[in-house]
Coordinates of C-alpha atoms and ligand atoms in Angstrom, one line a residue:
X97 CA 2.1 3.4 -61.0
X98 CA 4.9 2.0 -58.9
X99 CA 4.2 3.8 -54.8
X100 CA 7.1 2.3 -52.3
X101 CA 7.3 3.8 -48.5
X102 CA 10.1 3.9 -46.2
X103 CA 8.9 3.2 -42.7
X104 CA 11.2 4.3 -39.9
X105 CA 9.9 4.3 -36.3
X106 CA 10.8 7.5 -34.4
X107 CA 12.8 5.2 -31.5
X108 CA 16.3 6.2 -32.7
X109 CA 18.5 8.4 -35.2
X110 CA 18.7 6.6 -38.4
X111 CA 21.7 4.6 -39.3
X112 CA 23.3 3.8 -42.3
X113 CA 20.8 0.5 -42.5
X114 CA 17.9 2.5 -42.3
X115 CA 19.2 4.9 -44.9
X116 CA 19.7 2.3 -47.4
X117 CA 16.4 1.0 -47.0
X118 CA 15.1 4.4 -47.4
X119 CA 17.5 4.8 -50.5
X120 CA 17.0 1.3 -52.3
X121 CA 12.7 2.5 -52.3
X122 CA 13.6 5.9 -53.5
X123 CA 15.7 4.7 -56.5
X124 CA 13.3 2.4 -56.9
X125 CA 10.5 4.6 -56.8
X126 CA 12.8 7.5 -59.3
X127 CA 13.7 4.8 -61.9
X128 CA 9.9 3.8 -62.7
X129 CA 8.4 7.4 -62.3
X130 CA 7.0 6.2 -58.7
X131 CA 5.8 7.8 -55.6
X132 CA 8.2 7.3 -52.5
X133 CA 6.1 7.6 -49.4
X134 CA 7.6 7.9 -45.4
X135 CA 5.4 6.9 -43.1
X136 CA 6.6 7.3 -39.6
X137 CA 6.0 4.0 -37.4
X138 CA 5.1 5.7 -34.0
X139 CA 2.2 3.2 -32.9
X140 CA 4.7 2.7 -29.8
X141 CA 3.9 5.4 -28.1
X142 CA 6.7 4.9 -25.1
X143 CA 9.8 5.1 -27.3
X144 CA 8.6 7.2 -30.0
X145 CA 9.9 10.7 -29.9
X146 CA 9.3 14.2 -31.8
X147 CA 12.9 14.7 -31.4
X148 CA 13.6 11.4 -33.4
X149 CA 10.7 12.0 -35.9
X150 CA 12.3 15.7 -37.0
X151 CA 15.3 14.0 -37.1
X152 CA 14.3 11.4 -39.5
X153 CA 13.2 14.4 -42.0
X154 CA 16.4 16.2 -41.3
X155 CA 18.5 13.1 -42.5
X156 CA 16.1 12.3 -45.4
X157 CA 16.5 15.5 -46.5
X158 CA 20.5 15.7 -46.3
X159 CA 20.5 12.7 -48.1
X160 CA 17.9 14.3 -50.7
X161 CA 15.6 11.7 -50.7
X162 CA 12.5 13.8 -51.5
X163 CA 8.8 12.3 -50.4
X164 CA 5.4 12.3 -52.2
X165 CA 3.7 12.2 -48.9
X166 CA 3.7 11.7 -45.6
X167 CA 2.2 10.7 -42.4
X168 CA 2.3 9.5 -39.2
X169 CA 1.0 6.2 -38.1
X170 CA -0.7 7.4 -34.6
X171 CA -2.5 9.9 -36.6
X172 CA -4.4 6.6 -38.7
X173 CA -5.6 4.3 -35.3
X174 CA -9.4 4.6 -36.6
X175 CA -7.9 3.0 -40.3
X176 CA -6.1 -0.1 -37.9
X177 CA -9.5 0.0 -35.5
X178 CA -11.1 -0.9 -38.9
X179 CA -9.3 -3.2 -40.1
X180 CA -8.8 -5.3 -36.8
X181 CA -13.0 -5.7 -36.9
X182 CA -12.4 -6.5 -40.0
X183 CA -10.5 -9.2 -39.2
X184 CA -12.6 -10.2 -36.4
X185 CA -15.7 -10.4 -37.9
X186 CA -13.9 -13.3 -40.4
X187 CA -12.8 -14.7 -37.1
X188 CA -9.2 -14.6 -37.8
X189 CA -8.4 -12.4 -34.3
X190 CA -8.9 -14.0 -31.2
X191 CA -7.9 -13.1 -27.4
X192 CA -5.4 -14.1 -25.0
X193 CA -4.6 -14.1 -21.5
X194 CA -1.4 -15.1 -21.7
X195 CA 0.8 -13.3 -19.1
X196 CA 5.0 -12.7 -20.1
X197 CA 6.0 -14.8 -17.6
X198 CA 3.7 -17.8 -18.9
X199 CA 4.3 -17.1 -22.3
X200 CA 8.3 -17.1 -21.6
X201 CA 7.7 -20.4 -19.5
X202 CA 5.8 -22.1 -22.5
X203 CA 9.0 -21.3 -24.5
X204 CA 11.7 -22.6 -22.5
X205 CA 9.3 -25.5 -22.2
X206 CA 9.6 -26.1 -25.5
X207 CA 12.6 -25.1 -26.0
X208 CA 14.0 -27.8 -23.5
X209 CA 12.1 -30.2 -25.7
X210 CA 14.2 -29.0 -29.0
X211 CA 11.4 -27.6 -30.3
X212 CA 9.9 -24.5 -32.1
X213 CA 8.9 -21.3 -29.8
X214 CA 5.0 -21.8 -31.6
X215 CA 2.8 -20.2 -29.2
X216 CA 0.3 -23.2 -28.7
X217 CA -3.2 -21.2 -28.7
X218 CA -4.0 -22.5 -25.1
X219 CA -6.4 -19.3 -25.5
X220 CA -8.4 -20.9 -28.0
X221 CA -9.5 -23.9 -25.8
X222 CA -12.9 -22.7 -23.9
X223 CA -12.3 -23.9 -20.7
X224 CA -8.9 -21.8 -20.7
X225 CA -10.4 -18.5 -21.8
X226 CA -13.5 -18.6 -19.6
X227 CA -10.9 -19.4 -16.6
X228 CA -8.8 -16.8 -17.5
X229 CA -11.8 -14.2 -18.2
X230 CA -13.5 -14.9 -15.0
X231 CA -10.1 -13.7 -13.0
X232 CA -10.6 -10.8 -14.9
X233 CA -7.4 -11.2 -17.3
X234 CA -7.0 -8.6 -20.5
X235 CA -6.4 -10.1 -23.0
X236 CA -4.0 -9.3 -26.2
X237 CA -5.0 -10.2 -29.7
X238 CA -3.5 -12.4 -32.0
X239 CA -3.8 -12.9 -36.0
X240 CA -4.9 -16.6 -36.5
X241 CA -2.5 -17.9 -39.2
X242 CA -4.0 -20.4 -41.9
X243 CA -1.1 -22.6 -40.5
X244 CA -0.4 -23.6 -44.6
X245 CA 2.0 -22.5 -46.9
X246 CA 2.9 -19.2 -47.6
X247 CA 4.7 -18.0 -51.0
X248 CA 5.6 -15.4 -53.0
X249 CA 8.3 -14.2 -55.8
X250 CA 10.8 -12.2 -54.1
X251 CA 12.5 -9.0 -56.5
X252 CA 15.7 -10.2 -54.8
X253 CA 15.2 -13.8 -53.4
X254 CA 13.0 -15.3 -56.3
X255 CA 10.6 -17.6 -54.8
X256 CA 10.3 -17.8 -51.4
X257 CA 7.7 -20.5 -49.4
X258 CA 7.2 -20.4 -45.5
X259 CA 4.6 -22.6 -43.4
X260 CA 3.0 -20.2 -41.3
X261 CA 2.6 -23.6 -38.9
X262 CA 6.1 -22.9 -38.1
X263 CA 5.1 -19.8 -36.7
X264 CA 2.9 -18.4 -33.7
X265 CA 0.3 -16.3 -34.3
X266 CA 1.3 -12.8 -34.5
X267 CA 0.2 -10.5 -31.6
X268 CA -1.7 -7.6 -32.9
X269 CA -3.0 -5.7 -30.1
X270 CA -1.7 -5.1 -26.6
X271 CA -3.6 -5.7 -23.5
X272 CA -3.4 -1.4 -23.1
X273 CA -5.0 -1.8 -26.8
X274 CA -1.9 -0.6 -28.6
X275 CA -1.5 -1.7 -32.3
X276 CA 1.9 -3.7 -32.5
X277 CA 3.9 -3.4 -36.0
X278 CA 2.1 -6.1 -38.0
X279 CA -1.5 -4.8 -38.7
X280 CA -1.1 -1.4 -39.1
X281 CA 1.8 -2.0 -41.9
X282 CA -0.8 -3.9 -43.9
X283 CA -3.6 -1.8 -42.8
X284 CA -1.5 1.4 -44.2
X285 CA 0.1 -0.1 -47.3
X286 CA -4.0 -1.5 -48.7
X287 CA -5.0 2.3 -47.7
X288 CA -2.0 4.0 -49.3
X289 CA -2.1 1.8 -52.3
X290 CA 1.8 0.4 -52.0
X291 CA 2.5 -1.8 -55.2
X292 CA 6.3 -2.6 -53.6
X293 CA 7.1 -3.6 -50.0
X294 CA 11.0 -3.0 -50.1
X295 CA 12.9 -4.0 -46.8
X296 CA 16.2 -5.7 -45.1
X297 CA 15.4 -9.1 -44.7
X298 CA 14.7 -9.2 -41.1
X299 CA 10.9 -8.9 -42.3
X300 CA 11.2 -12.6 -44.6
X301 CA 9.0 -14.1 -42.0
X302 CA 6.8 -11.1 -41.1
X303 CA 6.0 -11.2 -44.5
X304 CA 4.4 -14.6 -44.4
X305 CA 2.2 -13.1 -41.7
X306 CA 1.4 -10.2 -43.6
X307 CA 0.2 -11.9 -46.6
X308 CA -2.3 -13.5 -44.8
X309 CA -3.4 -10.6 -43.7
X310 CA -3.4 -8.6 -47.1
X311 CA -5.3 -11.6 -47.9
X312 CA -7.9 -11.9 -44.7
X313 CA -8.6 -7.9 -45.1
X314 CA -9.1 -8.3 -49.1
X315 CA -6.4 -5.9 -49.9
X316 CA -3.7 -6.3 -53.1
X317 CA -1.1 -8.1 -51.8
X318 CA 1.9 -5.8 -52.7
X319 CA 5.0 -7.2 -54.3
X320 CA 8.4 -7.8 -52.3
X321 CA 11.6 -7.2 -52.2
X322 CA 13.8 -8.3 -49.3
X323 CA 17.7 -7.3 -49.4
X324 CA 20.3 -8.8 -47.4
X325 CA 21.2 -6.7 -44.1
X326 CA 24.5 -4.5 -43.7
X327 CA 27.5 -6.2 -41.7
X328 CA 30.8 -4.8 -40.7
X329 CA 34.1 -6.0 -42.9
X330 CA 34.2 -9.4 -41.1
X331 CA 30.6 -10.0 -41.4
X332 CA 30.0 -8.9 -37.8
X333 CA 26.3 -7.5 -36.6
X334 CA 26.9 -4.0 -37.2
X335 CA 24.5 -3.0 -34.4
X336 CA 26.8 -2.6 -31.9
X337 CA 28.4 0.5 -33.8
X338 CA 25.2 2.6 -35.2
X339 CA 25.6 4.9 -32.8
X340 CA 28.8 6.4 -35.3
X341 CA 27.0 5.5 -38.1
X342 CA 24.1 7.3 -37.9
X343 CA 23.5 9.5 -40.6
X344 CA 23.8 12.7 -38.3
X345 CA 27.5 11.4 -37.1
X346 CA 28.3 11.0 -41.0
X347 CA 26.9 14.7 -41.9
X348 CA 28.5 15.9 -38.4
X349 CA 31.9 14.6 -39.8
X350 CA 31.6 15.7 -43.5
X351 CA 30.9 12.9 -45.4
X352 CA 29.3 14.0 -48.4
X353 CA 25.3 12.7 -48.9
X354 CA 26.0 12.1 -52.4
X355 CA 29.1 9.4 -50.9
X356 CA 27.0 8.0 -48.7
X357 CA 24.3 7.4 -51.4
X358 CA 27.2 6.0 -53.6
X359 CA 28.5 3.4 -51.3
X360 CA 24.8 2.3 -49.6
X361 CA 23.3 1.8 -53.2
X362 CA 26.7 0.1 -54.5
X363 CA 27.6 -2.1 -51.6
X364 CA 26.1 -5.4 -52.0
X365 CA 25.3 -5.2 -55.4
X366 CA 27.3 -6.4 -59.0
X367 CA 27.9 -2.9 -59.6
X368 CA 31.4 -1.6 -59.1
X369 CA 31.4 0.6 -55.7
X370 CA 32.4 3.8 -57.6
X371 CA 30.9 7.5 -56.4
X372 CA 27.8 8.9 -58.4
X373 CA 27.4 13.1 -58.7
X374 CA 23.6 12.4 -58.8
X375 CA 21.0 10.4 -56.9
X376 CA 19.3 10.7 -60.5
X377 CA 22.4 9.0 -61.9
X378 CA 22.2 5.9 -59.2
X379 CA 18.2 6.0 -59.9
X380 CA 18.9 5.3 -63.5
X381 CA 21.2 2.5 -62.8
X382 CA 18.7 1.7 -60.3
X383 CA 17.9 -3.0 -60.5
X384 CA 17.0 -5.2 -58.0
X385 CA 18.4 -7.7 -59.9
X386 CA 21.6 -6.4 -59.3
X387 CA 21.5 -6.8 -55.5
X388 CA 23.3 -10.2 -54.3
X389 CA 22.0 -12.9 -51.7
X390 CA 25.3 -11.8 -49.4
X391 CA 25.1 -9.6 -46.8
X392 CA 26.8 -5.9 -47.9
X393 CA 29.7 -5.3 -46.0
X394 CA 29.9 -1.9 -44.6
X395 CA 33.3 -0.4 -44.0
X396 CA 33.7 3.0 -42.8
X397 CA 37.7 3.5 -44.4
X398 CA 35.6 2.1 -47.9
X399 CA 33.2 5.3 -47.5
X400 CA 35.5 7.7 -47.0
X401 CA 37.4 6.6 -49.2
X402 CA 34.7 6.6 -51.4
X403 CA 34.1 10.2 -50.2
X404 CA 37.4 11.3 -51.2
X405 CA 36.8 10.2 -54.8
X406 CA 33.9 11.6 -55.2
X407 CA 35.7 14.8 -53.6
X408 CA 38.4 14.7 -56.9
X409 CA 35.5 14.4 -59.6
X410 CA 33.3 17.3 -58.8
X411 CA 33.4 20.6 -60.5
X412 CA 33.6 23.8 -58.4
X413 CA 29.9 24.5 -59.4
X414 CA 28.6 21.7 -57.0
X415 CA 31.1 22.6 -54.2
X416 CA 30.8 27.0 -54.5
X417 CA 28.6 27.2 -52.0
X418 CA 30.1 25.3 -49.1
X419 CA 33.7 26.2 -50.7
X420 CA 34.2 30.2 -48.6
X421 CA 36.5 32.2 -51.9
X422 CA 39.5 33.2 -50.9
X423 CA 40.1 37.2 -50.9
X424 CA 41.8 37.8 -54.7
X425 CA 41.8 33.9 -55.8
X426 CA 39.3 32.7 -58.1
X427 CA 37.5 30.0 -56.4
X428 CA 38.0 27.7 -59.6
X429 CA 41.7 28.0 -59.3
X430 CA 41.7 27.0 -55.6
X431 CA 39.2 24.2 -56.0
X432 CA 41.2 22.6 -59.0
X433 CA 44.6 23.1 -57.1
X434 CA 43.2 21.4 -54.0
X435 CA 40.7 18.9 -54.9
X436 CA 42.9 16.2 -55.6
X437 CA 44.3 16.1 -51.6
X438 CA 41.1 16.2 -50.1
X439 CA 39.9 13.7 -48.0
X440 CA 36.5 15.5 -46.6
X441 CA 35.5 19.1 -47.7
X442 CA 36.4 19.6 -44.3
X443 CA 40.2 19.5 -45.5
X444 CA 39.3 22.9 -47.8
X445 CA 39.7 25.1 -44.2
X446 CA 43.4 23.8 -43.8
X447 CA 44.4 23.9 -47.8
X448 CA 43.1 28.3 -47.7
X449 CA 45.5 28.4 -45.0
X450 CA 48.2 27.0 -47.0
X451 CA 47.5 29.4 -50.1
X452 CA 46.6 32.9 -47.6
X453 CA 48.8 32.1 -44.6
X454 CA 49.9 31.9 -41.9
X455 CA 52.3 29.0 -42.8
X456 CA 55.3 28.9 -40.7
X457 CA 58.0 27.7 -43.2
X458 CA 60.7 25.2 -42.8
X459 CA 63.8 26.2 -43.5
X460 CA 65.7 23.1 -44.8
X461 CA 68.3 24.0 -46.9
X462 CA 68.4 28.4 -46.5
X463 CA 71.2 28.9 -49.3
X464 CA 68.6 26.9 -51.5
X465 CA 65.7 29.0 -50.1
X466 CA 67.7 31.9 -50.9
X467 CA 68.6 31.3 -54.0
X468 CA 65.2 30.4 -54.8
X469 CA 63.8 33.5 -53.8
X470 CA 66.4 35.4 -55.9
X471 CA 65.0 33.5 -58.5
X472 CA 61.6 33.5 -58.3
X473 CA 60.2 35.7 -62.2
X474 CA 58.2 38.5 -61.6
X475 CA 54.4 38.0 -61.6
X476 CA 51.7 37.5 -63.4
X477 CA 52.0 33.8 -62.5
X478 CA 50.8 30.3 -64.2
X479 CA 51.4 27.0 -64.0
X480 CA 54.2 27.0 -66.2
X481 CA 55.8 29.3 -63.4
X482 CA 56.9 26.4 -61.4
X483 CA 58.8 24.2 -63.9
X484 CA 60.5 27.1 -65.3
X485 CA 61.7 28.7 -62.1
X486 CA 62.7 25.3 -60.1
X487 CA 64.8 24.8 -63.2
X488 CA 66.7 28.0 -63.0
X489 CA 67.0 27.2 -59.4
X490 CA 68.5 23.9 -60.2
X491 CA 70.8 25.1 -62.9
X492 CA 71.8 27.6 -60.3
X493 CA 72.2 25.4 -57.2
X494 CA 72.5 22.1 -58.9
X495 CA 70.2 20.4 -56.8
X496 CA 67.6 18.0 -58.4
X497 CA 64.4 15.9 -57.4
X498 CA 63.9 15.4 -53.9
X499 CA 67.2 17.9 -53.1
X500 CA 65.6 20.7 -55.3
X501 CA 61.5 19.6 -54.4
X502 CA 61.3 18.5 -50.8
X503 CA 63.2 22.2 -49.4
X504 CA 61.2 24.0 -51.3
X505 CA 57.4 22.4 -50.8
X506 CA 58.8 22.9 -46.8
X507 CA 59.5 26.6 -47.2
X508 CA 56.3 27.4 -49.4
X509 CA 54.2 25.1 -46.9
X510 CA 55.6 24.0 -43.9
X511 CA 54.8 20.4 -44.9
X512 CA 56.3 16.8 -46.4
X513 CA 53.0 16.8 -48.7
X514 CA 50.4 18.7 -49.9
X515 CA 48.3 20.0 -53.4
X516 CA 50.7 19.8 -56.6
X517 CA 53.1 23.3 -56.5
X518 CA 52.5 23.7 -59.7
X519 CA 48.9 24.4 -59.2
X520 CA 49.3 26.4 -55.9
X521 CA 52.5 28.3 -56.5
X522 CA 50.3 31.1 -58.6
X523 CA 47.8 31.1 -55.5
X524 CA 50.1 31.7 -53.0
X525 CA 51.7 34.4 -55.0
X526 CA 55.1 36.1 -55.4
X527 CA 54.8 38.4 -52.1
X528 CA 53.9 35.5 -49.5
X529 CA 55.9 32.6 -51.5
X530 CA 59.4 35.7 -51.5
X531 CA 58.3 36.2 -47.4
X532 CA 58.6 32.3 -46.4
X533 CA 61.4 31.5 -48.8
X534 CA 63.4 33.7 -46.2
X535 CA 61.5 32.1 -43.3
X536 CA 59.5 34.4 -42.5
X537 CA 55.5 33.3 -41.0
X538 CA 53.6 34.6 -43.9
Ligands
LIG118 N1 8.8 0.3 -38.9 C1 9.2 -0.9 -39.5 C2 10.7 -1.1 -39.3 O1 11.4 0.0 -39.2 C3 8.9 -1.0 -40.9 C4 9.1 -2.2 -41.6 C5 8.5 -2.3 -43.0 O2 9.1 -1.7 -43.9 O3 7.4 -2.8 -43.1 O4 11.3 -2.1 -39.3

């Protein structure tokens, strides 16, 4: 049985990057009859917040990414206080008395010497550590690494190999004792059985790190799957901008989840960027395969865009309850005659007012508009109303395509564009169309 978690820490809104993490495990998780697990990362106590946390299951849930469970990592310190004597007793933890400042000064150090920021274990030598003990330093824990090679097959990346001697050992515990990131991810995925570790690829070298713990605490090592991150259309760092694109500025501007879904599971991948009705539908087309070595470019015009697409395809059933009927107009007719100039459902609010009023007309050509009104047949209306009556109008007038068109779309809506008139002629009815044929605000 395939279990996945998303792992957001409470420290911000989630973004669009975020959200595609969380989307990529769920599909995952949907197309092989998983469990999708969100685990909130709030071991860092200073910038974790309730506010966040609620948040993160508001979003999750606009984006209807249903969980199997969750919980909360500060809720689990006795399974991490287990697993770091765990680690200690195989004397793979050891202290250090490092200070920042030191630490910082080692790396400029060897920095100036062109070489790697490896943290040099200076703690490991006795005569250091009983220095440092006897002027009463706390220390801060690191992971001894096996400093060999790490590998393993990547779902996206195939096989990947780091040399955890490239790498300083990984801080695990805080001098004020907290748990950092590394071991309680492992710690949590060996308890909560994860068979996938699915992630940007930010966490390639973590992942080294993390093996050899899986490994030092006994656990299964899960398999992994690390996709490339989002960048803006010019393959800048999109970081600067997550503010807007944070899910709640998406909802708040009413992008549809189901677009979002769309484009963040498209993006990036050899599937065509189309919009999908279902999350079932994207699940089903669901392949890590699929996902290129690129980074996804994320566009904001390409979503709505997308949004707008998606907009045009859907029936009224999956739109009637955020769609307000109009008094007397059957909220089929309205959606069909509509959909197709929509950009957000947003847009719906403006297209009533163009069917119910008020529209102040433009009067562009008023012997035309009179004529017109003379004309129009007496209802019930259809859609064949409108070819039939703008060609008695022409026949009477002898005005034609943009002469006949472009006066009357002004009179019956006050604007240069709008839904087809064939659709929204019957909508707007004979009384109201008669009224601002003459000019009149109806
Ligand atoms: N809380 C971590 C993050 O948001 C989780 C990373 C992981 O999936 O292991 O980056």
């Amino acid at each position: 049985m395939v279990v996945v978690r998303f792992a957001p820490s409470p420290t911000g809104l989630l973004h669009v990057g975020n959200a595609r993490t969380a989307l990529l495990n769920w599909l995952f998780a949907k197309k092989m009859g998983g469990k999708f697990l969100l685990r909130i990362d709030d071991t860092d106590a200073a910038r974790s917040t309730k506010a966040f946390e609620e948040a993160i299951y508001r979003d999750l849930d606009w984006l209807g990414l249903t969980h199997d469970g969750t919980d909360r990592q500060i809720n689990r310190l006795a399974v991490y206080s287990t697993a770091f004597y765990k680690l200690q007793a195989a004397g793979r933890v050891y202290p250090c008395f490092e200070t920042e400042a030191e630490l910082e000064r080692q790396r400029s150090l060897l920095a100036a010497r062109r070489l790697p920021p490896v943290y040099n274990r200076a703690s490991l030598e006795p005569a250091n550590k009983a220095k440092w003990e006897a002027e009463g330093r706390k220390p801060h824990w690191r992971f001894k690494l096996s400093r060999s090679k790490v590998s393993w097959t990547d779902l996206v990346r195939g096989p990947v190999e780091i040399d955890t001697a490239t790498m300083s050992d990984p801080v695990l515990v805080r001098e004020d004792g907290a748990f950092l990131y590394t071991l309680p991810s492992v710690a949590d995925d060996i308890d909560m059985a994860i068979t996938h570790v699915v992630r940007g690829e930010d966490h390639v070298t973590n992942t080294a790190a993390q093996i050899e713990i899986f490994e030092a605490l006994g656990g299964p090592v899960p398999k992994f799957a690390h996709f490339p991150l989002l960048v803006g259309a010019s393959g800048e760092a999109l970081s600067k901008r997550l503010g807007s694109l944070s899910l709640e500025s998406l909802r708040e501007d009413g992008v549809e989840p189901m677009a979002v879904a769309s484009y963040l599971a498209k993006i990036g991948t050899s599937d065509s960027v189309e919009p999908r009705q279902s999350l079932g539908e994207l699940a089903g087309e669901f392949d890590f395969a699929k996902i290129g070595r690129a980074p996804a470019h994320f566009v904001p015009e390409e979503l709505t865009a997308l949004n707008a697409k998606l907009l045009h395809l859907l029936p009224y059933s999956a739109v009637a309850a955020r769609v307000p009927p109009l008094s007397g107009i059957p909220g089929e007719a309205f959606w069909d005659a509509i959909k197709a100039n929509l950009t957000k459902l947003g847009d719906v609010a403006a297209m009533a007012r163009l069917v119910t009023g008020p529209v102040t007309p433009v009067i562009e050509d008023a012997a035309l508009a009179a004529t017109a009104a003379a004309l129009l047949p007496p209802e019930p209306w259809d859609e064949g109303t409108w070819g039939l009556w703008t060609k008695a109008v022409s026949a009477e007038t002898g005005a034609k395509g943009r002469g006949l068109f472009h006066p009357l779309r002004l009179a019956l809506t006050g604007l240069e564009h709008g839904p087809e008139l064939k659709k929204l002629l019957p909508l707007i009815g004979r009384d109201r169309s008669v009224a601002r044929l003459k000019g009149e605000t109806a």
